[in-house]
Tab-separated table of C-alpha atoms in Angstrom:
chain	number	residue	atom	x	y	z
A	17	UNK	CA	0.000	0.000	0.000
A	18	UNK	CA	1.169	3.114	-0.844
A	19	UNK	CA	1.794	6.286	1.635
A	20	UNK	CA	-0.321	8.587	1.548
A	21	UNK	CA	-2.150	11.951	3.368
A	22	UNK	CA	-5.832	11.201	4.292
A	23	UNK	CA	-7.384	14.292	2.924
A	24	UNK	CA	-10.941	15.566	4.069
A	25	UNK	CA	-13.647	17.795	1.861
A	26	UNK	CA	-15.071	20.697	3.260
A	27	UNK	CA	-17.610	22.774	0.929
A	28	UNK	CA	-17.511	26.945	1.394
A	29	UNK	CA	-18.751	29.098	-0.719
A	30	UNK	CA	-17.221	30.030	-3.850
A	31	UNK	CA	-17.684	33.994	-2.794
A	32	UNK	CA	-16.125	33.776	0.491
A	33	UNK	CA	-12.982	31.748	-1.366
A	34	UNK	CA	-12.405	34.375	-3.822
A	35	UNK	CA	-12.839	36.863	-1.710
A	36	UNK	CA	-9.824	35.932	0.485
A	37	UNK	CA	-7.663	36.163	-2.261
A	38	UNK	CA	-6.986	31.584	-2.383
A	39	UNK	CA	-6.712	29.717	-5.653
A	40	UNK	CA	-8.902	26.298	-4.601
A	41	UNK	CA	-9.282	23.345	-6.606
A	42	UNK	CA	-11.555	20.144	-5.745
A	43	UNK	CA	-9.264	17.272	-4.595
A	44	UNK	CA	-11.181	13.216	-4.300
A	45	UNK	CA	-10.069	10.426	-1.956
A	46	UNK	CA	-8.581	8.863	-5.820
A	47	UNK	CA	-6.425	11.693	-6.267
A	48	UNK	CA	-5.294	11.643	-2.395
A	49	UNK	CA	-4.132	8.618	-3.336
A	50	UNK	CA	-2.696	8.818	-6.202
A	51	UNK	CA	-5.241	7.674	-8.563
A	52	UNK	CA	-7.226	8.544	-11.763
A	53	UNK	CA	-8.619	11.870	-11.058
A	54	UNK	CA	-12.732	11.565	-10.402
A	55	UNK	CA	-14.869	14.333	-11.419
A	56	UNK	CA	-17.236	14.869	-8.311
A	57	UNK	CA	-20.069	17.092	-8.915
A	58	UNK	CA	-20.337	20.078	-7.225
A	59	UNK	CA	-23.565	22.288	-6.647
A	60	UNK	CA	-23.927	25.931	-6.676
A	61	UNK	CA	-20.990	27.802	-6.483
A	62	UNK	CA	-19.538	25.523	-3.970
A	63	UNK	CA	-15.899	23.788	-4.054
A	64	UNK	CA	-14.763	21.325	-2.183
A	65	UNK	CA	-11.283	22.141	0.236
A	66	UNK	CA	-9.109	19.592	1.196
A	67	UNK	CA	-8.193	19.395	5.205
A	68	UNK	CA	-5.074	17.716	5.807
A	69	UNK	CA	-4.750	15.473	8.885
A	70	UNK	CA	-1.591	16.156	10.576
A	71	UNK	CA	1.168	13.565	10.664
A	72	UNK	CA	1.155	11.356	14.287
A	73	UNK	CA	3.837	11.794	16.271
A	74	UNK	CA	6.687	11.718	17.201
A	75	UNK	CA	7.653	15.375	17.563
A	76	UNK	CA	11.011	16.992	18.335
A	77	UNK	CA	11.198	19.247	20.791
A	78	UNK	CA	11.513	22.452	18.846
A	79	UNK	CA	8.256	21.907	17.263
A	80	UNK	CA	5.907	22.016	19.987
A	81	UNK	CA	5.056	25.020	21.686
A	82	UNK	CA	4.822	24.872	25.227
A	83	UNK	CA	3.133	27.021	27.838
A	84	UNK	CA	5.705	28.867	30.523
A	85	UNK	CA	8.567	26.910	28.482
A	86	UNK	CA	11.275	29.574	29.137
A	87	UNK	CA	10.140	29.380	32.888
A	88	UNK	CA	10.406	25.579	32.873
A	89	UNK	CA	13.631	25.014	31.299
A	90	UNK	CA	15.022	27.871	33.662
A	91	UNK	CA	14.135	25.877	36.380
A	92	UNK	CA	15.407	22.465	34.737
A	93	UNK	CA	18.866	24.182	34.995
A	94	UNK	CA	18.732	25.055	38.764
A	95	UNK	CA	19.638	24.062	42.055
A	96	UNK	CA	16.422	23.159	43.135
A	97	UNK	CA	15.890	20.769	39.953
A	98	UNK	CA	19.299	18.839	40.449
A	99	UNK	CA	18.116	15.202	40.901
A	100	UNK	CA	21.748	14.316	41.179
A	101	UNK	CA	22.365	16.582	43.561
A	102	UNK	CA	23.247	15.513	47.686
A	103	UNK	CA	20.100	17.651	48.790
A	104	UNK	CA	18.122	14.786	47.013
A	105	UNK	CA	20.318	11.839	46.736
A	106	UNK	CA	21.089	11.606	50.826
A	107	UNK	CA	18.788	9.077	51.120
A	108	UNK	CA	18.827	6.895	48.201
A	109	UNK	CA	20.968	3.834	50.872
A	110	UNK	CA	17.425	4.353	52.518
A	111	UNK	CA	15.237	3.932	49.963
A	112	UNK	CA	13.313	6.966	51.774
A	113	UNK	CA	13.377	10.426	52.941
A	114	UNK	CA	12.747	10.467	56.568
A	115	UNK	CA	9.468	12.502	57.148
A	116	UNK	CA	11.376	15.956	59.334
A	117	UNK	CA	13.661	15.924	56.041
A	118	UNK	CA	10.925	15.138	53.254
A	119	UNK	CA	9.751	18.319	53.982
A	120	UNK	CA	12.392	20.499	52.542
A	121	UNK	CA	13.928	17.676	50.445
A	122	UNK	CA	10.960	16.687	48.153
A	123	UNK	CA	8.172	18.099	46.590
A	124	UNK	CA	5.753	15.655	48.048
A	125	UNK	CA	6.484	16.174	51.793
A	126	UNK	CA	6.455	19.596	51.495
A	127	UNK	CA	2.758	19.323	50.392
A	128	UNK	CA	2.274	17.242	52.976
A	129	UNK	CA	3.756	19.365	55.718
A	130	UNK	CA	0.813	22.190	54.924
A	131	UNK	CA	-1.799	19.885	54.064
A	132	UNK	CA	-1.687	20.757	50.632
A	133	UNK	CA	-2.004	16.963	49.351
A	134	UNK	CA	-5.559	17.013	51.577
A	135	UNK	CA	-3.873	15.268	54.277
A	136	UNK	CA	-4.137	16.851	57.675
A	137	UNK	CA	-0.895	19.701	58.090
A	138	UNK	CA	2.166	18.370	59.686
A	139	UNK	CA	5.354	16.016	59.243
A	140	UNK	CA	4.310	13.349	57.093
A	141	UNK	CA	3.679	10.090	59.028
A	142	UNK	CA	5.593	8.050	56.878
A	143	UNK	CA	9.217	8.265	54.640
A	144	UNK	CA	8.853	9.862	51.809
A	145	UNK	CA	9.724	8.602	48.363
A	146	UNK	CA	13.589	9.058	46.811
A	147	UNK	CA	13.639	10.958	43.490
A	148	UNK	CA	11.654	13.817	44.440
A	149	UNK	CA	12.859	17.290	44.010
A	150	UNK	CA	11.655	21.109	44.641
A	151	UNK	CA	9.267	20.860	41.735
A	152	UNK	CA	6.713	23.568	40.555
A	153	UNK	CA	3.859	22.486	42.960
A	154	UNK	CA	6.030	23.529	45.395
A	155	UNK	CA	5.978	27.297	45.020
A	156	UNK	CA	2.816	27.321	42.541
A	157	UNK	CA	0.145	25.278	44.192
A	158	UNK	CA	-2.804	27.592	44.959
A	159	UNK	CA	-3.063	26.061	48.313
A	160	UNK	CA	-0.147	28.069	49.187
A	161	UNK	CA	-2.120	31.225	49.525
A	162	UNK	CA	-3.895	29.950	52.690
A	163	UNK	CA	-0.434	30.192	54.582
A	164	UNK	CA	-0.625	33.390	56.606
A	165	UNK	CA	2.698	32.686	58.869
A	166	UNK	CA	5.108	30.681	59.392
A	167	UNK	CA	7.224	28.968	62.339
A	168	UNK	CA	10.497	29.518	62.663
A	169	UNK	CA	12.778	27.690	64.612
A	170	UNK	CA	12.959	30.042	67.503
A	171	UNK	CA	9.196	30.153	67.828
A	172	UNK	CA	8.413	33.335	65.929
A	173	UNK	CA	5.726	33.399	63.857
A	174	UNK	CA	6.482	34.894	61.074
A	175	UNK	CA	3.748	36.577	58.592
A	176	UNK	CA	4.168	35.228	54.706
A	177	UNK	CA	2.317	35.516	51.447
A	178	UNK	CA	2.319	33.271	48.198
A	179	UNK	CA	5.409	32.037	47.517
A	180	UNK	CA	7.133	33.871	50.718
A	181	UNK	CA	5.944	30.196	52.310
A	182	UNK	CA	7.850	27.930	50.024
A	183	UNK	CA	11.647	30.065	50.724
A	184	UNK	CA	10.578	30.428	54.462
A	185	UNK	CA	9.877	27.227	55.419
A	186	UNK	CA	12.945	25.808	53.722
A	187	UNK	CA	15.625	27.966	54.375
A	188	UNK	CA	15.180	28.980	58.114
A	189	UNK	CA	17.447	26.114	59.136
A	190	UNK	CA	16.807	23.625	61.882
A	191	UNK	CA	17.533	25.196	64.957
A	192	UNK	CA	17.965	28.573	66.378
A	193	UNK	CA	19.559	30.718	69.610
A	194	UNK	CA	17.059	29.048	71.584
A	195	UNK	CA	18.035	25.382	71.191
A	196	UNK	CA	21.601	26.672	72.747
A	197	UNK	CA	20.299	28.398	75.788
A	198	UNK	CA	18.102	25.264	76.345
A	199	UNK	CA	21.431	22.649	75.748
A	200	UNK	CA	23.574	24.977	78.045
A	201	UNK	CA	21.334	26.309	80.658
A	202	UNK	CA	22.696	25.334	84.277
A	203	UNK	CA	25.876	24.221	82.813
A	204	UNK	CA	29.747	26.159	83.853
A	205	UNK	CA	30.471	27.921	81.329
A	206	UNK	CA	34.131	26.707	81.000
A	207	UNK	CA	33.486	22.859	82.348
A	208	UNK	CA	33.671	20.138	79.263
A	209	UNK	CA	30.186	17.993	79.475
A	210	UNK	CA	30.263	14.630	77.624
A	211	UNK	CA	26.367	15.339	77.301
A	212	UNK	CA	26.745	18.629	74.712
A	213	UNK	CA	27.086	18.015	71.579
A	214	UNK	CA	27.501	20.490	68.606
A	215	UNK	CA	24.131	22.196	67.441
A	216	UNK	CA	23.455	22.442	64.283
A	217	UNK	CA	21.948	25.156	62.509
A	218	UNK	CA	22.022	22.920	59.060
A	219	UNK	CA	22.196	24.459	55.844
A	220	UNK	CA	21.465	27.482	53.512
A	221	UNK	CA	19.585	29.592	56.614
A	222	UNK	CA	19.053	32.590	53.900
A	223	UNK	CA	15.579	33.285	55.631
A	224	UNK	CA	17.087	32.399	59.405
A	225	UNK	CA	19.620	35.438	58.599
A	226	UNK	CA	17.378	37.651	56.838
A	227	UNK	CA	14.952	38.204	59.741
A	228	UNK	CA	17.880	38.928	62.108
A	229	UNK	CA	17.209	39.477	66.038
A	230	UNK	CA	13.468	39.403	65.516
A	231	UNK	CA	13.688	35.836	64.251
A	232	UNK	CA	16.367	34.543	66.741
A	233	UNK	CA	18.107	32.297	64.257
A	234	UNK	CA	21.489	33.212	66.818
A	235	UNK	CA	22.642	32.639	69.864
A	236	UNK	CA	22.453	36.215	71.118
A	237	UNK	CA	24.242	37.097	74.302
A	238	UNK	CA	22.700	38.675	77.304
A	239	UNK	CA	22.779	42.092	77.235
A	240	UNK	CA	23.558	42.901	73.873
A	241	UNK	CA	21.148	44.706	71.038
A	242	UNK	CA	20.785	42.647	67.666
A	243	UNK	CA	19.677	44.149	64.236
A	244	UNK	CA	16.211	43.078	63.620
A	245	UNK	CA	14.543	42.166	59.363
A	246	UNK	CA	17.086	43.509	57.114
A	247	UNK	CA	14.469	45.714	54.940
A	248	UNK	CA	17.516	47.212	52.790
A	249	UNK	CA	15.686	49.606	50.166
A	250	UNK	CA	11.988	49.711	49.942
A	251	UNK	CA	11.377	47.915	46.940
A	252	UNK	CA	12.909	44.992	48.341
A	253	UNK	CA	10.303	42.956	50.174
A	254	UNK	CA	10.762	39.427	49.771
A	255	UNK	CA	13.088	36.477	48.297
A	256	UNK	CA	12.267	37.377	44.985
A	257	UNK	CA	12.929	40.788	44.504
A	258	UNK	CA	16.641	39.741	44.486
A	259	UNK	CA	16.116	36.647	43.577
A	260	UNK	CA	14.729	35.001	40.023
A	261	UNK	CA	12.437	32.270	41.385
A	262	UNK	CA	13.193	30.141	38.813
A	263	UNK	CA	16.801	30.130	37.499
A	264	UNK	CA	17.304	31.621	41.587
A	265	UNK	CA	20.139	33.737	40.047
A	266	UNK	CA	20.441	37.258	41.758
A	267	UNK	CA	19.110	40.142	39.915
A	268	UNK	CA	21.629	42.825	39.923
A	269	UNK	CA	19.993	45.626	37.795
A	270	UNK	CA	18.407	47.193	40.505
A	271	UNK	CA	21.666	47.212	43.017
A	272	UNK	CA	22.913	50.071	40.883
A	273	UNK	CA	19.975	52.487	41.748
A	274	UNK	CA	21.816	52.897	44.826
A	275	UNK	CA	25.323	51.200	45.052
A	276	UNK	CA	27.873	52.715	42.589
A	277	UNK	CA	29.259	48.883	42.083
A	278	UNK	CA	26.264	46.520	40.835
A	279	UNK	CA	27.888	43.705	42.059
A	280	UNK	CA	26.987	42.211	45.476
A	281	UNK	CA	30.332	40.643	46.168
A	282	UNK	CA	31.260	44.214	46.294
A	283	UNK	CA	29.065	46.446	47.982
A	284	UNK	CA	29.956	47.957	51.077
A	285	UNK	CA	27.398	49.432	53.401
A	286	UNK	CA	29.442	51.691	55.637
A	287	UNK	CA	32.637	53.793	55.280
A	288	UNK	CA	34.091	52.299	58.340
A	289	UNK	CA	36.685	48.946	58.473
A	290	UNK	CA	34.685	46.004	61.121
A	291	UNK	CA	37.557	43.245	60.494
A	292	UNK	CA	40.365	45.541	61.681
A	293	UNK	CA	41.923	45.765	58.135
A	294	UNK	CA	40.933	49.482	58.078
A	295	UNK	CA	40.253	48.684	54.534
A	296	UNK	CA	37.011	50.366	53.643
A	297	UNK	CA	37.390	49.525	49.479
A	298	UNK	CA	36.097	45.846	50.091
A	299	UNK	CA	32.871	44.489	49.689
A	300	UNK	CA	31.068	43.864	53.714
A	301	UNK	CA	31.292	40.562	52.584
A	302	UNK	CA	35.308	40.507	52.986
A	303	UNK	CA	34.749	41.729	56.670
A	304	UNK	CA	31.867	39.034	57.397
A	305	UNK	CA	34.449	36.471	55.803
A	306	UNK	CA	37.242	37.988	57.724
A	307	UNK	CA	35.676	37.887	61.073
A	308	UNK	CA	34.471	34.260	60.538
A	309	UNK	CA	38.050	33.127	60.229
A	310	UNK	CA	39.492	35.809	63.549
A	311	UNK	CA	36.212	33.453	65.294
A	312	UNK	CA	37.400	30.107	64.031
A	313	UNK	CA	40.874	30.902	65.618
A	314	UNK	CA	39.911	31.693	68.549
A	315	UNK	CA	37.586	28.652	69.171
A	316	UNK	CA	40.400	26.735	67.946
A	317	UNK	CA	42.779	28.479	70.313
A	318	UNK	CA	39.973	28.050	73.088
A	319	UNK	CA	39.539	24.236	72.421
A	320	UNK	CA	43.895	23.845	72.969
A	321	UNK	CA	44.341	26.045	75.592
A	322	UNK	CA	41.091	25.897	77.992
A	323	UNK	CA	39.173	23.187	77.170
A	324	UNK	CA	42.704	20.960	77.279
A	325	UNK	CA	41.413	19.170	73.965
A	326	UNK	CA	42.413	20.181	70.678
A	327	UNK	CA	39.580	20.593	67.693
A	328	UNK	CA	39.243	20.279	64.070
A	329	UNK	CA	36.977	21.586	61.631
A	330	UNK	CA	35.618	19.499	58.900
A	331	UNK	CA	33.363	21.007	56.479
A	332	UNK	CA	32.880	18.565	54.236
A	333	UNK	CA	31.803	15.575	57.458
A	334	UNK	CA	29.058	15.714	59.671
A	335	UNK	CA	29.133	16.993	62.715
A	336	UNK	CA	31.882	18.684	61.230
A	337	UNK	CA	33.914	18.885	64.833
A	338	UNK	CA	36.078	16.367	65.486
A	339	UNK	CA	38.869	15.768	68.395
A	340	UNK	CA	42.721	16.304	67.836
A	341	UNK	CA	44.509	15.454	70.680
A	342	UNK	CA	47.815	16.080	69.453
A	343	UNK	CA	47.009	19.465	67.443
A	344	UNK	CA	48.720	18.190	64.209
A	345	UNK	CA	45.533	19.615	61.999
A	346	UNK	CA	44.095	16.375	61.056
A	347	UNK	CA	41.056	14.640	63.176
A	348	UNK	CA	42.008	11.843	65.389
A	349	UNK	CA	40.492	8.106	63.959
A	350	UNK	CA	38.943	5.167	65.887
A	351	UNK	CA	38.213	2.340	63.743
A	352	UNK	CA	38.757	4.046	60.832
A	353	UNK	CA	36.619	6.480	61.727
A	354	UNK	CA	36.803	10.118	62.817
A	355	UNK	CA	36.519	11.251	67.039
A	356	UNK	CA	33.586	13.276	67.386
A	357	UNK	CA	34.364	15.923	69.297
A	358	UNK	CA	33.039	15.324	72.923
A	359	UNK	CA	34.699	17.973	75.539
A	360	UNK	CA	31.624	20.822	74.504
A	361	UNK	CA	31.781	23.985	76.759
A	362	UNK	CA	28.868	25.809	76.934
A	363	UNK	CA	31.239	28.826	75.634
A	364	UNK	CA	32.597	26.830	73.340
A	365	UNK	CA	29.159	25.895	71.842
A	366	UNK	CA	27.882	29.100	71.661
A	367	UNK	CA	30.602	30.491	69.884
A	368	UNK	CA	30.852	27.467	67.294
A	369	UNK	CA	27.058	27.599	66.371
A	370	UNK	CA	27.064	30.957	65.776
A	371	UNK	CA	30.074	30.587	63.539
A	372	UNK	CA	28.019	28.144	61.736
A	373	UNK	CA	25.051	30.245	61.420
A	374	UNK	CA	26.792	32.763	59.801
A	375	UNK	CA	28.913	30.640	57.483
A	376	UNK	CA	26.139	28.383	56.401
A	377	UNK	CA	24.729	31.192	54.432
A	378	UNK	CA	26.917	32.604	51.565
A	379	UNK	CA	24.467	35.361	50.867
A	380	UNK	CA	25.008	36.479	54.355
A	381	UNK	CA	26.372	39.814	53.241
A	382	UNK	CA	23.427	40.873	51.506
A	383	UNK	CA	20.816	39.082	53.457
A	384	UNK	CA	21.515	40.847	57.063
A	385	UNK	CA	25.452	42.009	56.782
A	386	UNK	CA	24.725	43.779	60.114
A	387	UNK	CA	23.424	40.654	62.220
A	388	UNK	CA	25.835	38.448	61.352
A	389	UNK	CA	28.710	41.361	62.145
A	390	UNK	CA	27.413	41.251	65.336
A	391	UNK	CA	26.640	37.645	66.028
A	392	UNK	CA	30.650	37.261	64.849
A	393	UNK	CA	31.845	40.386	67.282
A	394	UNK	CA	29.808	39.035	70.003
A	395	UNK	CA	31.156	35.247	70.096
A	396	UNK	CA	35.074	36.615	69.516
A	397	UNK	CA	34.398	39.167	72.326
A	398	UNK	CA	33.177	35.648	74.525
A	399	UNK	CA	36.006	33.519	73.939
A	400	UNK	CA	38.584	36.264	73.783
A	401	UNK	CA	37.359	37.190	77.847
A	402	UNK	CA	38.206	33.243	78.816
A	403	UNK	CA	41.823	33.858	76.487
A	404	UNK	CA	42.940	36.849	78.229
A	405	UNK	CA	42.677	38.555	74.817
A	406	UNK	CA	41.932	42.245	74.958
A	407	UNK	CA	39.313	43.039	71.699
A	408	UNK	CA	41.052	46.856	71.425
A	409	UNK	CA	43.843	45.098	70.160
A	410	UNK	CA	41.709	43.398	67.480
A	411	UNK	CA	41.098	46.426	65.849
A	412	UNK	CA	36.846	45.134	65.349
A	413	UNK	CA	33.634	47.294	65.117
A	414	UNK	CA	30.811	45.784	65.956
């Protein structure tokens, strides 16, 4: 049998067809196929016009037009959409995403966590399938606009709307200032406990920073006054007006309305030097950076010389702090495996989580610069009281 395009007959007027400006000609099923041509007769001034059936499929990509394509495929290329990436793949050994991490770590248990599959709000009951990624019913479903506020770690309720729920529930971390006080309350302040262990914050806290003192992501010392929301200039009011939600690249356009550089990395918010450098040509996020590593130094330099036991940072391993008795700069093994570090002070603690806090988000610097100055100047000023280390001589501003 021969190929061929199945051709239907439609009959319009003769008027209306010379009136848009078409030649026409009748076409039979014979001819469609390749036959003798049939004379069918026509009546009036009617003509028949053939209607082609498309070909079936399949289609390349290119030639269908998709609604919110651009939007998709800048998603496809994002963090959020990386299948392969650890946020997803944690828990493949598993075969399930336990329920308190579904709900940042898949689409399906974030749903779940505000009732927006129809079960009842909450950690999901059960693990939560592997595979599952921040997908577009996470920040689109229209159950999201029922969200009012949100809990953050600390306890504050925080007020949302739309989308604001989707980046506030997943990037407020795990704990906040409070879970310190709680670990360390009663406790000497320079006495090791086998019973603390390192606190958390977890990971990409963008939110946890951005609401500052008022959301209590820190451990904020007695005493002391912390920056609250970070409102920088009025038009920015929420994730994305830096942010593109889908690509989540940084929109930089506006910066230059009132920055003279339009690049983040570069800004600086005040003509005066906080890291001691008196260097006031540097981005704020060269001080932040600068006063993260003075911090690390000095817990290091606490661990050695008050606690008695040496410590070692390990970004890369959880908990991340591990034991190094003889101070050569690598963590001490048992088993083949590396010492957690056990001789906690509730100084030491304090000091270390907020030097986690800070560093966990790299957008610090233009999330709340000024909180996490302080949180920094704060935990240095601690552990440099128990060193005998006078902060004039550190040159900082809080």
């Amino acid at each position: 049998m021969r190929n061929f395009t199945l051709a239907l007959f439609v009959a319009l007027p003769l008027a209306a067809i010379l009136a848009a400006g078409t030649a026409f000609w009748p076409v039979s099923a014979q001819e469609a196929q390749g036959d003798a041509p049939v004379t069918l007769p026509l009546s009036g001034d009617e003509v028949l016009l053939p209607y082609v059936i498309p070909e079936a499929g399949p289609f390349n990509p290119e030639q269908i037009e998709i609604e919110n394509n651009q939007a998709i495929a800048d998603w496809f290329r994002s963090a959020h959409a990386d299948a392969a990436a650890e946020a997803f793949r944690h828990w493949d050994d598993e075969e399930g995403i336990r329920p308190v991490c579904a709900v940042c770590h898949s689409g399906a248990g974030f749903r779940a966590f505000h009732g927006l599959d129809g079960s009842p709000p909450g950690i999901p009951e059960e693990s939560v399938d592997v595979g599952g990624v921040v997908d577009c019913e996470t920040c689109h479903n229209q159950g999201l606009s029922r969200i009012t506020e949100i809990r953050m770690p600390s306890g504050v309720m925080h007020p949302v709307q739309g989308v604001e729920a989707s980046c506030m529930t997943c990037h407020q971390g795990r704990t906040a200032g409070v879970t310190v006080v709680e670990a360390v309350a009663g406790l000497a302040e320079d006495g090791p406990n086998p019973d603390l262990r390192f606190i958390n914050p977890h990971y990409a806290t963008a939110a946890a920073t951005w609401l500052g003192g008022y959301g209590g992501a820190g451990y904020q010392y007695e005493g002391r006054d912390y920056s609250g929301r970070f409102f920088h200039a009025r038009p920015v009011a929420s994730c994305v007006s830096c942010h593109q939600p889908h690509t989540l690249e940084v929109a930089t356009d506006g910066c230059r309305t009132c920055h003279e550089n339009g690049t983040p990395e570069e800004i600086r918010l005040a003509r005066q030097s906080y890291d001691g450098s008196g260097n006031t040509t540097q981005g704020i996020r060269v001080d932040i950076a600068n006063n993260a590593a003075t911090l690390m130094s000095f817990v290091e330099r606490y661990a050695a010389e008050v606690v008695g036991v040496p410590i070692y940072y390990d970004g890369g391993r959880y908990p991340y702090f591990f034991a190094d008795a003889n101070g050569d700069g690598v963590a001490d093994t048992a088993d083949g495996n590396p010492v957690v570090y056990a001789s906690w002070t509730p100084r030491l603690l304090r000091a270390s989580y907020n030097w986690k806090l800070v560093t966990a988000d790299p957008g610090a610097y233009a999330h709340n610069p000024h909180y996490a100055l302080e949180l920094l100047y704060d935990s240095i000023e601690d552990l440099a009281g128990a060193l005998g280390v006078e902060m004039a001589s550190l040159g900082l501003l809080r």
